[in-house]
Coordinates of C-alpha atoms and ligand atoms in Angstrom, one line a residue:
X7 CA 111.7 19.5 118.8
X8 CA 112.7 23.0 117.8
X9 CA 110.2 25.6 118.9
X10 CA 109.0 28.1 116.4
X11 CA 107.2 31.3 117.3
X12 CA 104.8 32.0 114.4
X13 CA 104.9 35.7 115.1
X14 CA 108.6 36.2 115.0
X15 CA 109.6 33.3 112.7
X16 CA 111.4 34.3 109.6
X17 CA 112.6 32.0 106.8
X18 CA 116.2 31.1 107.6
X19 CA 118.8 32.8 105.4
X20 CA 119.7 29.5 103.6
X21 CA 116.2 28.9 102.5
X22 CA 116.2 32.4 101.0
X23 CA 119.5 31.6 99.3
X24 CA 118.0 28.4 97.9
X25 CA 115.0 30.2 96.6
X26 CA 117.3 32.7 94.8
X27 CA 119.4 30.0 93.1
X28 CA 120.1 30.6 89.4
X29 CA 117.6 28.6 87.3
X30 CA 117.8 30.4 84.0
X31 CA 120.6 29.4 81.7
X32 CA 120.6 32.8 80.1
X33 CA 121.3 34.4 83.4
X34 CA 124.1 32.0 84.2
X35 CA 125.8 32.7 80.9
X36 CA 125.4 36.4 81.5
X37 CA 126.8 36.3 85.1
X38 CA 129.8 34.4 83.8
X39 CA 130.3 36.5 80.7
X40 CA 130.0 33.5 78.5
X41 CA 129.0 33.2 74.8
X42 CA 125.3 33.3 74.0
X43 CA 126.0 30.4 71.7
X44 CA 125.8 28.1 74.7
X45 CA 122.2 29.1 75.3
X46 CA 120.2 27.1 72.8
X47 CA 121.8 23.7 73.8
X48 CA 121.5 24.6 77.5
X49 CA 117.8 25.3 77.1
X50 CA 117.2 22.0 75.3
X51 CA 119.3 19.9 77.7
X52 CA 117.6 21.5 80.7
X53 CA 114.1 20.4 79.7
X54 CA 114.3 17.0 81.4
X55 CA 116.6 18.1 84.3
X56 CA 116.5 21.8 84.9
X57 CA 119.5 24.1 85.7
X58 CA 119.8 24.9 89.4
X59 CA 122.8 26.4 91.1
X60 CA 123.2 28.7 94.2
X61 CA 124.7 32.1 93.7
X62 CA 127.4 31.6 96.2
X63 CA 128.6 28.6 94.1
X64 CA 128.4 30.6 90.9
X65 CA 130.6 33.2 92.6
X66 CA 133.4 30.6 92.8
X67 CA 133.4 30.1 89.0
X68 CA 135.9 31.8 86.7
X69 CA 134.3 34.4 84.4
X70 CA 134.8 33.8 80.7
X71 CA 135.8 30.2 81.1
X72 CA 133.4 27.7 79.5
X73 CA 135.6 24.9 80.8
X74 CA 135.6 26.0 84.4
X75 CA 135.4 22.8 86.5
X76 CA 132.6 24.1 88.7
X77 CA 130.5 25.3 85.7
X78 CA 130.9 22.0 83.9
X79 CA 129.1 20.3 86.8
X80 CA 126.0 22.4 86.4
X81 CA 125.7 23.7 82.9
X82 CA 123.4 21.7 80.6
X83 CA 125.2 20.9 77.4
X84 CA 124.3 19.5 73.9
X85 CA 126.4 16.4 74.8
X86 CA 123.6 15.3 77.2
X87 CA 121.4 14.6 74.2
X88 CA 123.7 11.9 72.9
X89 CA 122.2 8.6 74.0
X90 CA 124.3 5.6 74.3
X91 CA 122.7 2.2 75.0
X92 CA 124.7 1.3 78.0
X93 CA 123.8 4.5 79.7
X94 CA 120.4 3.9 81.4
X95 CA 117.8 5.7 83.5
X96 CA 118.2 3.5 86.7
X97 CA 121.8 2.4 86.4
X98 CA 122.1 1.1 90.0
X99 CA 118.8 -0.7 90.3
X100 CA 117.5 1.5 93.1
X101 CA 113.9 0.9 92.2
X102 CA 114.3 -2.8 92.8
X103 CA 115.9 -2.5 96.2
X104 CA 113.1 -0.7 98.1
X105 CA 111.2 -2.6 100.8
X106 CA 109.2 0.5 101.4
X107 CA 108.9 3.7 99.4
X108 CA 112.0 5.7 100.1
X109 CA 114.0 3.1 102.0
X110 CA 116.9 1.4 100.2
X111 CA 118.3 -1.6 102.0
X112 CA 121.0 -3.1 99.8
X113 CA 123.9 -3.6 102.2
X114 CA 124.3 -5.3 105.5
X115 CA 123.8 -3.2 108.6
X116 CA 122.9 0.0 107.0
X117 CA 119.8 1.3 105.2
X118 CA 119.4 4.5 103.2
X119 CA 116.4 6.7 103.6
X120 CA 115.5 9.0 100.7
X121 CA 114.2 11.9 102.7
X122 CA 113.5 14.3 99.8
X123 CA 113.9 14.7 96.1
X124 CA 115.1 18.3 96.4
X125 CA 118.7 19.4 95.9
X126 CA 120.3 22.8 96.1
X127 CA 122.2 22.1 92.9
X128 CA 121.5 20.0 89.9
X129 CA 124.6 18.1 89.0
X130 CA 124.6 17.1 85.4
X131 CA 126.2 13.7 86.0
X132 CA 123.8 12.7 88.8
X133 CA 122.5 9.1 88.6
X134 CA 119.3 10.3 90.1
X135 CA 118.5 12.7 87.3
X136 CA 115.8 10.3 86.1
X137 CA 114.7 9.1 89.5
X138 CA 110.9 9.2 90.0
X139 CA 111.1 11.0 93.4
X140 CA 107.4 11.7 93.3
X141 CA 106.6 8.0 93.8
X142 CA 109.7 6.9 95.7
X143 CA 110.2 9.4 98.4
X144 CA 108.4 9.5 101.7
X145 CA 108.9 13.2 102.2
X146 CA 105.2 13.8 102.3
X147 CA 105.3 12.7 106.0
X148 CA 105.2 9.0 105.3
X149 CA 108.3 8.0 107.1
X150 CA 106.4 5.7 109.4
X151 CA 106.6 2.6 107.2
X152 CA 110.3 3.1 106.7
X153 CA 110.8 3.7 110.5
X154 CA 108.8 0.5 111.3
X155 CA 111.0 -1.5 108.9
X156 CA 114.2 -0.1 110.6
X157 CA 112.8 -0.8 114.1
X158 CA 111.9 -4.4 113.1
X159 CA 115.4 -5.2 111.8
X160 CA 118.0 -5.4 114.6
X161 CA 120.8 -5.8 112.0
X162 CA 120.4 -2.2 111.1
X163 CA 122.9 -0.2 113.1
X164 CA 123.4 2.7 110.7
X165 CA 120.8 4.9 109.0
X166 CA 121.9 7.0 106.0
X167 CA 119.8 10.1 105.2
X168 CA 120.1 10.7 101.5
X169 CA 118.0 12.1 98.7
X170 CA 118.0 14.3 96.9
X171 CA 119.8 16.3 99.6
X172 CA 118.5 15.6 103.1
X173 CA 119.7 19.0 104.3
X174 CA 117.2 20.7 102.0
X175 CA 114.6 19.7 104.6
X176 CA 114.0 22.1 107.5
X177 CA 115.8 21.6 110.8
X178 CA 112.5 21.0 112.6
X179 CA 111.8 18.0 110.4
X180 CA 115.4 16.7 110.6
X181 CA 115.6 17.0 114.4
X182 CA 112.3 15.1 114.7
X183 CA 113.5 12.3 112.4
X184 CA 116.9 12.1 114.3
X185 CA 114.9 11.8 117.5
X186 CA 112.8 9.0 116.1
X187 CA 115.8 7.1 114.9
X188 CA 117.7 7.6 118.2
X189 CA 114.7 6.0 120.0
X190 CA 115.4 2.7 118.1
X191 CA 117.8 0.8 120.4
X192 CA 119.9 -0.9 117.7
X193 CA 120.4 2.3 115.6
X194 CA 123.8 3.6 116.7
X195 CA 124.9 5.8 113.8
X196 CA 123.3 8.5 111.8
X197 CA 125.0 9.2 108.5
X198 CA 124.0 12.2 106.3
X199 CA 124.9 12.3 102.6
X200 CA 124.8 16.0 101.6
X201 CA 126.3 18.4 99.1
X202 CA 124.8 21.4 100.8
X203 CA 127.7 22.4 103.1
X204 CA 129.8 22.6 99.9
X205 CA 127.4 24.4 97.5
X206 CA 125.4 26.4 100.0
X207 CA 127.5 26.9 103.2
X208 CA 124.9 29.2 104.7
X209 CA 122.9 25.9 105.3
X210 CA 125.2 25.2 108.3
X211 CA 123.5 27.5 110.8
X212 CA 122.8 27.3 114.6
X213 CA 119.6 25.4 114.1
X214 CA 121.5 22.6 112.3
X215 CA 124.5 22.5 114.6
X216 CA 122.1 22.6 117.6
X217 CA 120.1 19.4 116.8
X218 CA 123.2 17.7 115.5
X219 CA 125.1 18.3 118.7
X220 CA 122.2 17.0 120.8
X221 CA 121.4 13.9 118.8
X222 CA 122.4 10.9 121.0
X223 CA 123.9 9.0 118.0
X224 CA 127.3 8.8 116.4
X225 CA 127.2 11.2 113.5
X226 CA 128.9 10.9 110.1
X227 CA 128.5 13.5 107.5
X228 CA 129.6 12.7 103.9
X229 CA 129.9 15.8 101.8
X230 CA 130.4 15.8 98.1
X231 CA 133.0 17.9 96.4
X232 CA 134.7 17.1 93.2
X233 CA 137.2 19.9 92.8
X234 CA 139.3 21.9 95.3
X235 CA 137.9 25.2 94.0
X236 CA 134.5 24.3 95.4
X237 CA 135.9 24.7 98.9
X238 CA 136.2 28.4 99.7
X239 CA 136.6 30.3 103.0
X240 CA 132.9 30.2 103.8
X241 CA 132.8 26.4 103.1
X242 CA 135.8 25.8 105.3
X243 CA 134.0 27.7 108.1
X244 CA 130.8 25.6 107.6
X245 CA 132.9 22.4 107.7
X246 CA 134.6 23.5 110.9
X247 CA 131.3 24.3 112.6
X248 CA 130.1 20.8 111.7
X249 CA 133.2 19.3 113.1
X250 CA 132.6 21.1 116.4
X251 CA 129.3 19.2 116.7
X252 CA 131.2 16.0 117.1
X253 CA 130.5 14.9 113.5
X254 CA 133.0 12.8 111.5
X255 CA 133.4 14.4 108.1
X256 CA 134.1 12.4 105.0
X257 CA 133.9 13.3 101.3
X258 CA 132.8 11.5 98.2
X259 CA 133.6 12.5 94.7
X260 CA 132.8 11.3 91.2
X261 CA 135.6 10.9 88.8
X262 CA 134.5 13.2 85.9
X263 CA 136.0 13.9 82.5
X264 CA 136.9 17.6 82.2
X265 CA 136.5 18.3 86.0
X266 CA 138.9 16.2 88.0
X267 CA 140.4 13.7 85.6
X268 CA 144.1 14.5 86.3
X269 CA 146.3 13.6 89.2
X270 CA 147.1 17.2 90.2
X271 CA 143.4 18.1 90.6
X272 CA 142.8 15.0 92.7
X273 CA 145.8 15.8 94.9
X274 CA 144.7 19.3 95.3
X275 CA 141.2 18.1 96.3
X276 CA 142.4 15.7 98.9
X277 CA 144.8 18.3 100.4
X278 CA 142.2 21.0 100.5
X279 CA 139.6 18.7 102.1
X280 CA 142.0 17.6 104.8
X281 CA 142.9 21.2 105.6
X282 CA 139.2 21.7 106.2
X283 CA 139.0 18.7 108.5
X284 CA 137.5 16.3 105.9
X285 CA 138.9 12.9 104.9
X286 CA 138.5 11.6 101.4
X287 CA 136.2 8.5 101.4
X288 CA 135.0 7.4 98.0
X289 CA 135.9 8.3 94.5
X290 CA 133.1 6.9 92.4
X291 CA 133.3 5.8 88.8
X292 CA 130.4 7.4 87.0
X293 CA 127.2 5.5 87.1
X294 CA 126.2 5.0 83.6
X295 CA 123.2 7.2 83.5
X296 CA 121.6 8.5 80.3
X297 CA 122.8 12.0 79.4
X298 CA 126.1 11.8 81.3
X299 CA 128.2 9.7 78.9
X300 CA 130.5 12.7 78.1
X301 CA 131.7 12.6 81.8
X302 CA 132.7 9.0 81.7
X303 CA 136.3 7.8 82.3
X304 CA 137.3 4.2 81.5
X305 CA 138.2 2.0 84.3
X306 CA 141.8 1.5 83.1
X307 CA 142.4 5.2 83.1
X308 CA 140.9 5.6 86.5
X309 CA 143.1 2.8 87.9
X310 CA 146.2 4.6 86.5
X311 CA 145.1 7.9 88.1
X312 CA 144.7 6.2 91.5
X313 CA 148.1 4.5 91.4
X314 CA 149.7 7.9 90.6
X315 CA 147.7 9.4 93.5
X316 CA 149.0 6.7 95.8
X317 CA 152.5 7.5 94.9
X318 CA 152.0 11.1 95.9
X319 CA 149.9 11.1 99.0
X320 CA 149.7 9.5 102.4
X321 CA 147.3 6.6 102.4
X322 CA 144.7 8.4 104.4
X323 CA 144.4 11.0 101.7
X324 CA 143.7 8.5 98.9
X325 CA 140.0 7.8 98.4
X326 CA 138.7 4.4 97.6
X327 CA 138.0 4.0 93.9
X328 CA 134.6 2.3 93.7
X329 CA 131.8 1.4 91.4
X330 CA 128.3 0.5 92.3
X331 CA 127.1 -2.8 90.7
X332 CA 123.5 -3.9 91.0
X333 CA 123.0 -6.9 93.2
X334 CA 126.4 -6.8 94.9
X335 CA 126.8 -6.8 98.7
X336 CA 128.9 -3.7 98.7
X337 CA 130.2 -1.1 96.4
X338 CA 133.0 -2.8 94.3
X339 CA 136.5 -1.6 95.0
X340 CA 138.5 -1.0 91.9
X341 CA 142.2 -1.8 92.6
Ligands
PLP8 C1 126.4 3.6 98.9 C2 125.3 3.1 99.6 C3 125.3 2.8 101.0 C4 126.6 3.1 101.8 O1 127.6 2.2 101.5 P1 129.0 2.4 102.3 O2 129.9 1.5 101.6 O3 128.7 2.0 103.7 O4 129.4 3.8 102.2 C5 124.3 2.2 101.6 N1 123.1 1.9 101.0 C6 123.0 2.2 99.7 C7 121.7 1.8 99.0 C8 124.0 2.8 98.9 O5 123.9 3.0 97.7
SF4_9 S1 123.4 17.1 95.0 FE1 123.8 14.9 94.9 S2 121.7 14.0 94.5 FE2 121.6 16.2 94.1 S3 121.9 16.4 91.9 FE3 123.9 16.6 92.9 S4 124.8 14.6 92.9 FE4 122.6 14.4 92.5

């Protein structure tokens, strides 16, 4: 456990950065010198799923460009209000795969723990935008039932911390959880799915690298970047620091209309990730979630993009194109 002296303890820098994230669409438009015409739809579309974006991420956006690929991931648009019947609120059936609140055990050998509903950034395409975190996450200190389930199932060798974003929890809580997981003999690997090192690199501080280095498990960290411009110098440094903890770094992206739907953008993303020590892992087809239909790319077009990518890059820089289908034993590879 990390020790905390109540007299000298200060909120870590990253928590302050998180608290200061931009939440007001008017402010975002002003910071980026964008037309006030975008405000009314942004206010309407953010009612269900509010705007949230850290300032260091906003600083990587181009001013005056409403089509900036980073902005498009976070700005609520009128297009979100268009409802299409095949776009649902729980597109991957998560609510039906929970043996305990907050534990998803869909695939052999690995289970996913929803540690928190909080994220540093609200991605407009997110399939969890309608997820009832209040009911489904054990963040209120109720990890015990999930831990008991894990301890009772020797087939589980890997535990995935997900959310929300697990790195929005404090290092004290994460270190304690890692310790509890490491004490279960059949758990060998700890995997963390997080977008924080990308959107808020100040999250990767000494407290985090300290417990990660010490955790007696194999560690995999899957970050989430969709565009090369998300990876700036500070992000590269954060990724390097994570690598130095003995963590294997992978990336997952979502194929998104208007953001990374052409081959040059995908090449640039893979090259930039690798230069920062990260291997591309998955490229997800969009989960058909209500409000995100304008990001969708048909499977035929996605296949064509991937075959072009394969013609241009070494195999290890080509992510696997996948889609999640409810009830299947793994994510489905699209080839
Ligand atoms: C995606 C996912 C995993 C991990 O799948 P991998 O193919 O190992 O990356 C595990 N559990 C759930 C519920 C998932 O959605
Ligand atoms: S960080 Fe991940 S879980 Fe959070 S909103 Fe973005 S895609 Fe969804």
